[in-house]
Amino acid sequence: MSDCIFCKIISKQITAKIVYEDEKALAFEDIHPQAPVHILIIPKEHIPDITKIKDTETVGYLHKIANKLAEEKGVSDTGYRLVINYGPHAGMAVHHLHLHLLGGRPLNWPPG
Ligand code: AMP
Ligand code: ZN
């Protein structure tokens, strides 16, 4: 999608600190990190949000990548959080499906 910021990161029109890429997905560091490890994992297909998924594989695939990256970033033992925001109450800002990987510090529960 031409006006989507994450599609522009996929097409390399906008730079990002990419930490993982394959034919179906991309992962990069969040520009405003909320934890020492804050990575966004996205499908290369433009899916606007979690309510628009057409299959059950895509979201699972993103989680598999997140687990692998958590291992690589050294937060597997201390723990981490995987989050998908949807809608105004959850603060969703970018309309391209993305999974947040947060770790490297204790994370409050319930979340704010
Ligand atoms: P959400 O609130 O779930 O829609 O999360 C969107 C996330 O995208 C936020 O954590 C932003 O900091 C992050 N973000 C927005 N623009 C960029 C960008 N150009 N590069 C990396 N992360 C971004
Ligand atoms: Zn997009």
Coordinates of N, CA, C and O and ligand atoms in Angstrom, one line a residue:
M1 N 0.8 -1.2 0.0 CA 0.0 0.0 0.0 C 0.9 1.2 0.0 O 1.8 1.4 0.8
S2 N 0.7 2.1 -0.9 CA 1.6 3.2 -1.2 C 1.8 4.2 0.0 O 2.8 4.8 0.1
D3 N 0.7 4.4 0.7 CA 0.8 5.4 1.8 C 1.0 4.8 3.2 O 0.9 5.5 4.2
C4 N 1.4 3.5 3.2 CA 1.6 2.8 4.5 C 3.1 2.9 4.9 O 4.0 2.5 4.1
I5 N 3.4 3.4 6.1 CA 4.8 3.6 6.5 C 5.5 2.2 6.6 O 6.7 2.1 6.3
F6 N 4.8 1.2 7.0 CA 5.5 -0.1 7.2 C 5.7 -0.8 5.8 O 6.7 -1.4 5.6
C7 N 4.8 -0.5 4.9 CA 5.0 -1.0 3.5 C 6.3 -0.3 2.9 O 7.0 -0.9 2.2
K8 N 6.4 1.0 3.3 CA 7.6 1.7 2.8 C 8.9 1.2 3.4 O 10.0 1.2 2.8
I9 N 8.8 0.7 4.6 CA 10.0 0.0 5.3 C 10.3 -1.3 4.5 O 11.4 -1.6 4.2
I10 N 9.2 -2.0 4.2 CA 9.4 -3.3 3.5 C 10.1 -3.0 2.1 O 11.0 -3.8 1.7
S11 N 9.6 -2.0 1.4 CA 10.2 -1.7 0.1 C 11.5 -0.8 0.1 O 12.0 -0.4 -0.9
K12 N 11.9 -0.6 1.4 CA 13.2 0.1 1.6 C 13.2 1.6 1.2 O 14.2 2.2 1.0
Q13 N 11.9 2.1 1.0 CA 11.8 3.6 0.8 C 12.1 4.4 2.0 O 12.5 5.5 2.0
I14 N 11.8 3.7 3.2 CA 12.1 4.3 4.5 C 13.1 3.4 5.2 O 12.9 2.2 5.2
T15 N 14.1 3.9 5.8 CA 15.1 3.1 6.5 C 14.6 2.7 7.9 O 13.9 3.4 8.5
A16 N 15.0 1.5 8.3 CA 14.7 1.0 9.6 C 15.8 0.1 10.0 O 16.6 -0.4 9.1
K17 N 16.0 -0.2 11.3 CA 17.0 -1.1 11.8 C 16.4 -2.5 11.7 O 15.8 -3.0 12.6
I18 N 16.6 -3.1 10.5 CA 16.0 -4.4 10.3 C 16.8 -5.5 11.0 O 18.1 -5.5 10.9
V19 N 16.1 -6.4 11.7 CA 16.8 -7.4 12.5 C 16.5 -8.8 11.9 O 17.2 -9.8 12.3
Y20 N 15.5 -8.9 11.0 CA 15.1 -10.2 10.4 C 14.3 -9.9 9.2 O 13.5 -9.0 9.1
E21 N 14.6 -10.8 8.1 CA 13.8 -10.6 6.9 C 13.8 -12.0 6.2 O 14.8 -12.7 6.1
D22 N 12.6 -12.4 5.7 CA 12.5 -13.5 4.8 C 11.4 -13.1 3.8 O 11.0 -11.9 3.7
E23 N 11.0 -14.1 3.0 CA 10.0 -13.8 1.9 C 8.6 -13.3 2.4 O 7.9 -12.6 1.7
K24 N 8.3 -13.7 3.6 CA 6.9 -13.4 4.1 C 6.9 -12.3 5.2 O 5.8 -11.8 5.5
A25 N 8.0 -12.1 5.9 CA 7.9 -11.2 7.1 C 9.2 -10.4 7.2 O 10.3 -10.7 6.6
L26 N 9.1 -9.3 8.0 CA 10.2 -8.4 8.3 C 10.1 -8.1 9.8 O 9.0 -7.9 10.3
A27 N 11.2 -7.9 10.4 CA 11.3 -7.4 11.8 C 12.3 -6.3 11.9 O 13.4 -6.4 11.3
F28 N 11.9 -5.3 12.7 CA 12.8 -4.1 12.8 C 12.6 -3.5 14.2 O 11.6 -3.7 14.8
E29 N 13.6 -2.7 14.6 CA 13.5 -2.1 15.9 C 12.5 -0.9 15.9 O 12.4 -0.2 14.9
D30 N 11.7 -0.9 17.0 CA 10.7 0.2 17.1 C 11.5 1.5 17.2 O 12.5 1.7 17.9
I31 N 11.0 2.6 16.6 CA 11.6 3.9 16.6 C 11.5 4.6 17.9 O 12.4 5.4 18.2
H32 N 10.5 4.2 18.7 CA 10.4 4.8 20.0 C 10.3 3.6 21.0 O 9.2 3.3 21.5
P33 N 11.4 3.0 21.3 CA 11.4 1.8 22.1 C 10.9 2.0 23.6 O 11.2 3.0 24.2
Q34 N 10.0 1.1 24.0 CA 9.4 1.2 25.3 C 10.0 0.2 26.3 O 9.6 0.1 27.4
A35 N 11.1 -0.5 25.8 CA 11.8 -1.4 26.6 C 13.2 -1.6 25.9 O 13.3 -1.2 24.8
P36 N 14.2 -2.1 26.7 CA 15.5 -2.3 26.0 C 15.4 -3.1 24.7 O 16.2 -2.9 23.8
V37 N 14.6 -4.1 24.7 CA 14.3 -4.8 23.4 C 12.9 -4.5 23.0 O 11.9 -4.7 23.8
H38 N 12.7 -3.8 21.9 CA 11.4 -3.5 21.4 C 11.5 -3.6 19.8 O 12.0 -2.7 19.1
I39 N 11.0 -4.7 19.4 CA 11.0 -5.1 17.9 C 9.6 -5.2 17.4 O 8.7 -5.8 18.1
L40 N 9.4 -4.8 16.2 CA 8.1 -5.0 15.5 C 8.3 -6.1 14.4 O 9.3 -6.0 13.7
I41 N 7.4 -7.1 14.4 CA 7.4 -8.1 13.4 C 6.2 -8.0 12.6 O 5.1 -7.9 13.1
I42 N 6.4 -7.9 11.3 CA 5.3 -7.6 10.4 C 5.2 -8.6 9.2 O 6.3 -9.0 8.8
P43 N 4.0 -8.8 8.7 CA 3.9 -9.6 7.4 C 4.3 -8.7 6.3 O 4.0 -7.5 6.3
K44 N 4.8 -9.2 5.2 CA 5.1 -8.3 4.0 C 3.8 -8.0 3.3 O 3.8 -6.9 2.7
E45 N 2.8 -8.9 3.4 CA 1.5 -8.5 2.9 C 0.9 -7.4 3.7 O 1.0 -7.4 4.9
H46 N 0.3 -6.4 3.0 CA -0.4 -5.3 3.8 C -1.7 -5.8 4.3 O -2.7 -5.9 3.6
I47 N -1.7 -6.2 5.6 CA -2.9 -6.6 6.3 C -3.1 -5.4 7.3 O -2.3 -5.1 8.1
P48 N -4.2 -4.7 7.2 CA -4.4 -3.4 7.9 C -4.4 -3.6 9.5 O -3.9 -2.7 10.2
D49 N -4.9 -4.7 10.0 CA -4.9 -4.9 11.4 C -5.4 -6.4 11.7 O -5.7 -7.1 10.8
I50 N -5.4 -6.7 13.0 CA -5.6 -8.1 13.4 C -7.0 -8.6 13.0 O -7.2 -9.8 12.8
T51 N -8.0 -7.7 12.8 CA -9.3 -8.1 12.5 C -9.4 -8.5 11.0 O -10.4 -9.0 10.5
K52 N -8.4 -8.2 10.2 CA -8.4 -8.4 8.7 C -7.6 -9.6 8.3 O -7.5 -9.9 7.1
I53 N -7.2 -10.4 9.3 CA -6.4 -11.6 8.9 C -7.4 -12.6 8.2 O -8.5 -12.8 8.5
K54 N -6.8 -13.3 7.1 CA -7.6 -14.2 6.3 C -7.3 -15.6 6.6 O -8.0 -16.5 6.2
D55 N -6.2 -15.8 7.3 CA -5.8 -17.2 7.6 C -5.4 -17.3 9.1 O -5.4 -16.3 9.8
T56 N -5.0 -18.5 9.5 CA -4.6 -18.6 10.9 C -3.1 -18.8 11.0 O -2.5 -18.8 12.1
E57 N -2.4 -18.9 9.9 CA -1.0 -19.1 9.9 C -0.2 -17.9 10.1 O 0.9 -17.9 10.7
T58 N -0.6 -16.8 9.5 CA 0.2 -15.6 9.5 C 0.6 -15.1 10.9 O 1.8 -14.9 11.2
V59 N -0.4 -15.0 11.8 CA -0.1 -14.6 13.1 C 0.8 -15.5 13.9 O 1.7 -15.1 14.6
G60 N 0.6 -16.8 13.6 CA 1.5 -17.8 14.3 C 2.9 -17.7 13.8 O 3.9 -17.8 14.5
Y61 N 3.0 -17.4 12.5 CA 4.4 -17.2 11.9 C 5.1 -16.1 12.5 O 6.3 -16.2 12.8
L62 N 4.4 -15.0 12.7 CA 5.0 -13.8 13.3 C 5.5 -14.1 14.7 O 6.5 -13.7 15.2
H63 N 4.7 -14.9 15.4 CA 5.1 -15.3 16.8 C 6.3 -16.2 16.8 O 7.2 -16.1 17.7
K64 N 6.4 -17.1 15.8 CA 7.6 -17.9 15.7 C 8.9 -17.1 15.6 O 9.9 -17.3 16.2
I65 N 8.8 -16.1 14.7 CA 9.9 -15.2 14.5 C 10.2 -14.4 15.8 O 11.4 -14.2 16.2
A66 N 9.2 -14.0 16.5 CA 9.4 -13.2 17.7 C 10.1 -14.1 18.7 O 11.1 -13.6 19.4
N67 N 9.8 -15.3 18.9 CA 10.4 -16.2 19.8 C 11.9 -16.4 19.5 O 12.8 -16.4 20.3
K68 N 12.2 -16.5 18.2 CA 13.6 -16.7 17.7 C 14.4 -15.4 18.0 O 15.5 -15.5 18.5
L69 N 13.8 -14.2 17.8 CA 14.4 -13.0 18.0 C 14.7 -12.7 19.5 O 15.7 -12.2 19.9
A70 N 13.7 -13.2 20.3 CA 13.8 -13.0 21.8 C 15.1 -13.9 22.2 O 15.8 -13.4 23.1
E71 N 15.2 -15.0 21.7 CA 16.4 -15.9 22.0 C 17.6 -15.1 21.6 O 18.6 -15.0 22.4
E72 N 17.7 -14.6 20.4 CA 18.9 -13.9 19.8 C 19.2 -12.7 20.7 O 20.4 -12.4 20.9
K73 N 18.2 -12.0 21.1 CA 18.4 -10.7 21.9 C 18.7 -11.0 23.4 O 18.9 -10.1 24.2
G74 N 18.6 -12.3 23.8 CA 19.0 -12.7 25.1 C 17.9 -12.4 26.2 O 18.2 -12.3 27.4
V75 N 16.6 -12.3 25.8 CA 15.6 -12.1 26.8 C 14.7 -13.3 27.0 O 13.7 -13.3 27.7
S76 N 15.1 -14.5 26.4 CA 14.3 -15.7 26.6 C 14.1 -16.1 28.0 O 13.1 -16.5 28.5
D77 N 15.2 -16.0 28.7 CA 15.2 -16.5 30.1 C 14.5 -15.5 31.1 O 13.8 -15.9 32.0
T78 N 14.7 -14.2 30.9 CA 14.1 -13.2 31.7 C 12.6 -13.0 31.4 O 11.9 -12.6 32.2
G79 N 12.3 -13.3 30.1 CA 10.9 -13.2 29.7 C 10.6 -12.0 28.9 O 11.4 -11.0 28.8
Y80 N 9.5 -12.0 28.2 CA 9.2 -10.9 27.2 C 7.7 -10.9 27.0 O 7.0 -11.9 27.4
R81 N 7.2 -9.9 26.3 CA 5.8 -9.8 26.0 C 5.6 -9.6 24.5 O 6.3 -8.9 23.9
L82 N 4.6 -10.3 24.0 CA 4.2 -10.2 22.6 C 2.8 -9.5 22.6 O 1.9 -10.0 23.2
V83 N 2.7 -8.4 21.8 CA 1.5 -7.6 21.9 C 1.0 -7.2 20.5 O 1.9 -6.8 19.7
I84 N -0.3 -7.4 20.2 CA -0.9 -6.8 19.0 C -1.9 -5.8 19.5 O -2.9 -6.2 20.2
N85 N -1.8 -4.5 19.2 CA -2.8 -3.5 19.6 C -3.9 -3.4 18.5 O -3.5 -3.5 17.3
Y86 N -5.1 -3.2 18.9 CA -6.2 -3.0 17.9 C -7.1 -1.9 18.4 O -7.6 -2.0 19.6
G87 N -7.3 -0.9 17.6 CA -8.3 0.2 17.9 C -7.8 1.2 18.9 O -6.7 1.2 19.4
P88 N -8.6 2.3 19.1 CA -8.2 3.4 19.8 C -7.9 3.2 21.3 O -6.9 3.7 21.8
H89 N -8.6 2.3 22.0 CA -8.4 2.1 23.4 C -7.0 1.3 23.6 O -6.4 1.4 24.6
A90 N -6.6 0.6 22.6 CA -5.3 -0.1 22.7 C -4.2 0.8 22.1 O -3.0 0.4 22.2
G91 N -4.5 2.0 21.5 CA -3.5 2.9 21.0 C -2.9 2.5 19.7 O -1.8 2.8 19.4
M92 N -3.6 1.7 18.9 CA -3.1 1.3 17.6 C -2.9 2.6 16.8 O -3.8 3.4 16.6
A93 N -1.7 2.7 16.2 CA -1.3 3.9 15.5 C -1.0 3.6 14.0 O -1.3 4.5 13.2
V94 N -0.4 2.5 13.8 CA 0.0 2.1 12.4 C -1.0 1.0 11.9 O -1.1 0.0 12.5
H95 N -1.6 1.3 10.7 CA -2.6 0.4 10.2 C -1.9 -0.6 9.2 O -2.2 -0.7 8.0
H96 N -0.9 -1.3 9.7 CA -0.3 -2.5 9.0 C 0.0 -3.4 10.2 O 0.8 -3.1 11.1
L97 N -0.6 -4.6 10.1 CA -0.5 -5.6 11.2 C 1.0 -5.7 11.7 O 1.9 -5.8 10.9
H98 N 1.1 -5.6 13.0 CA 2.5 -5.7 13.6 C 2.4 -6.3 15.0 O 1.5 -6.0 15.8
L99 N 3.4 -7.1 15.3 CA 3.5 -7.8 16.6 C 4.6 -7.1 17.3 O 5.8 -7.1 16.8
H100 N 4.4 -6.6 18.5 CA 5.4 -6.0 19.3 C 6.1 -7.1 20.2 O 5.4 -7.9 20.8
L101 N 7.4 -7.1 20.1 CA 8.2 -7.9 21.1 C 8.9 -7.0 22.0 O 9.7 -6.1 21.6
L102 N 8.5 -7.1 23.3 CA 9.1 -6.2 24.4 C 9.8 -7.0 25.4 O 9.2 -8.1 25.9
G103 N 11.0 -6.6 25.8 CA 11.7 -7.4 26.8 C 12.9 -6.6 27.3 O 13.2 -5.5 26.9
G104 N 13.6 -7.2 28.3 CA 14.8 -6.6 28.8 C 14.6 -5.8 30.1 O 15.6 -5.2 30.6
R105 N 13.4 -5.7 30.5 CA 13.1 -5.1 31.8 C 11.8 -5.7 32.3 O 11.0 -6.3 31.5
P106 N 11.5 -5.6 33.7 CA 10.2 -6.1 34.1 C 9.1 -5.3 33.5 O 9.2 -4.1 33.5
L107 N 8.0 -6.0 33.1 CA 6.9 -5.3 32.4 C 5.7 -5.4 33.3 O 5.4 -6.4 33.9
N108 N 5.1 -4.2 33.5 CA 4.0 -4.2 34.5 C 2.7 -5.0 34.0 O 2.5 -5.0 32.8
W109 N 2.0 -5.5 34.9 CA 0.7 -6.1 34.6 C -0.3 -5.8 35.7 O 0.1 -5.9 36.9
P110 N -1.5 -5.3 35.4 CA -2.0 -5.1 34.1 C -1.3 -4.0 33.4 O -0.8 -3.1 34.0
P111 N -1.3 -4.0 32.0 CA -0.6 -3.0 31.3 C -1.4 -1.7 31.4 O -2.6 -1.7 31.7
G112 N -0.8 -0.6 31.2 CA -1.4 0.8 31.3 C -2.5 1.0 30.3 O -2.7 0.3 29.4
Ligands
AMP1 P1 0.9 0.6 17.5 O1 0.6 1.6 18.6 O2 0.6 -0.8 18.0 O3 0.2 0.8 16.2 O4 2.4 0.6 17.3 C1 3.0 1.3 16.3 C2 4.5 1.3 16.6 O5 5.2 1.7 15.4 C3 4.9 2.3 17.7 O6 5.5 1.7 18.8 C4 5.9 3.3 16.9 O7 6.9 3.7 17.8 C5 6.4 2.4 15.8 N1 6.8 3.1 14.6 C6 6.1 4.1 13.9 N2 6.9 4.5 12.9 C7 8.0 3.7 12.9 C8 9.2 3.7 12.0 N3 9.3 4.5 11.0 N4 10.1 2.8 12.4 C9 10.0 2.0 13.4 N5 8.9 2.0 14.3 C10 8.0 2.9 14.0
ZN2 ZN 1.4 -1.7 4.8

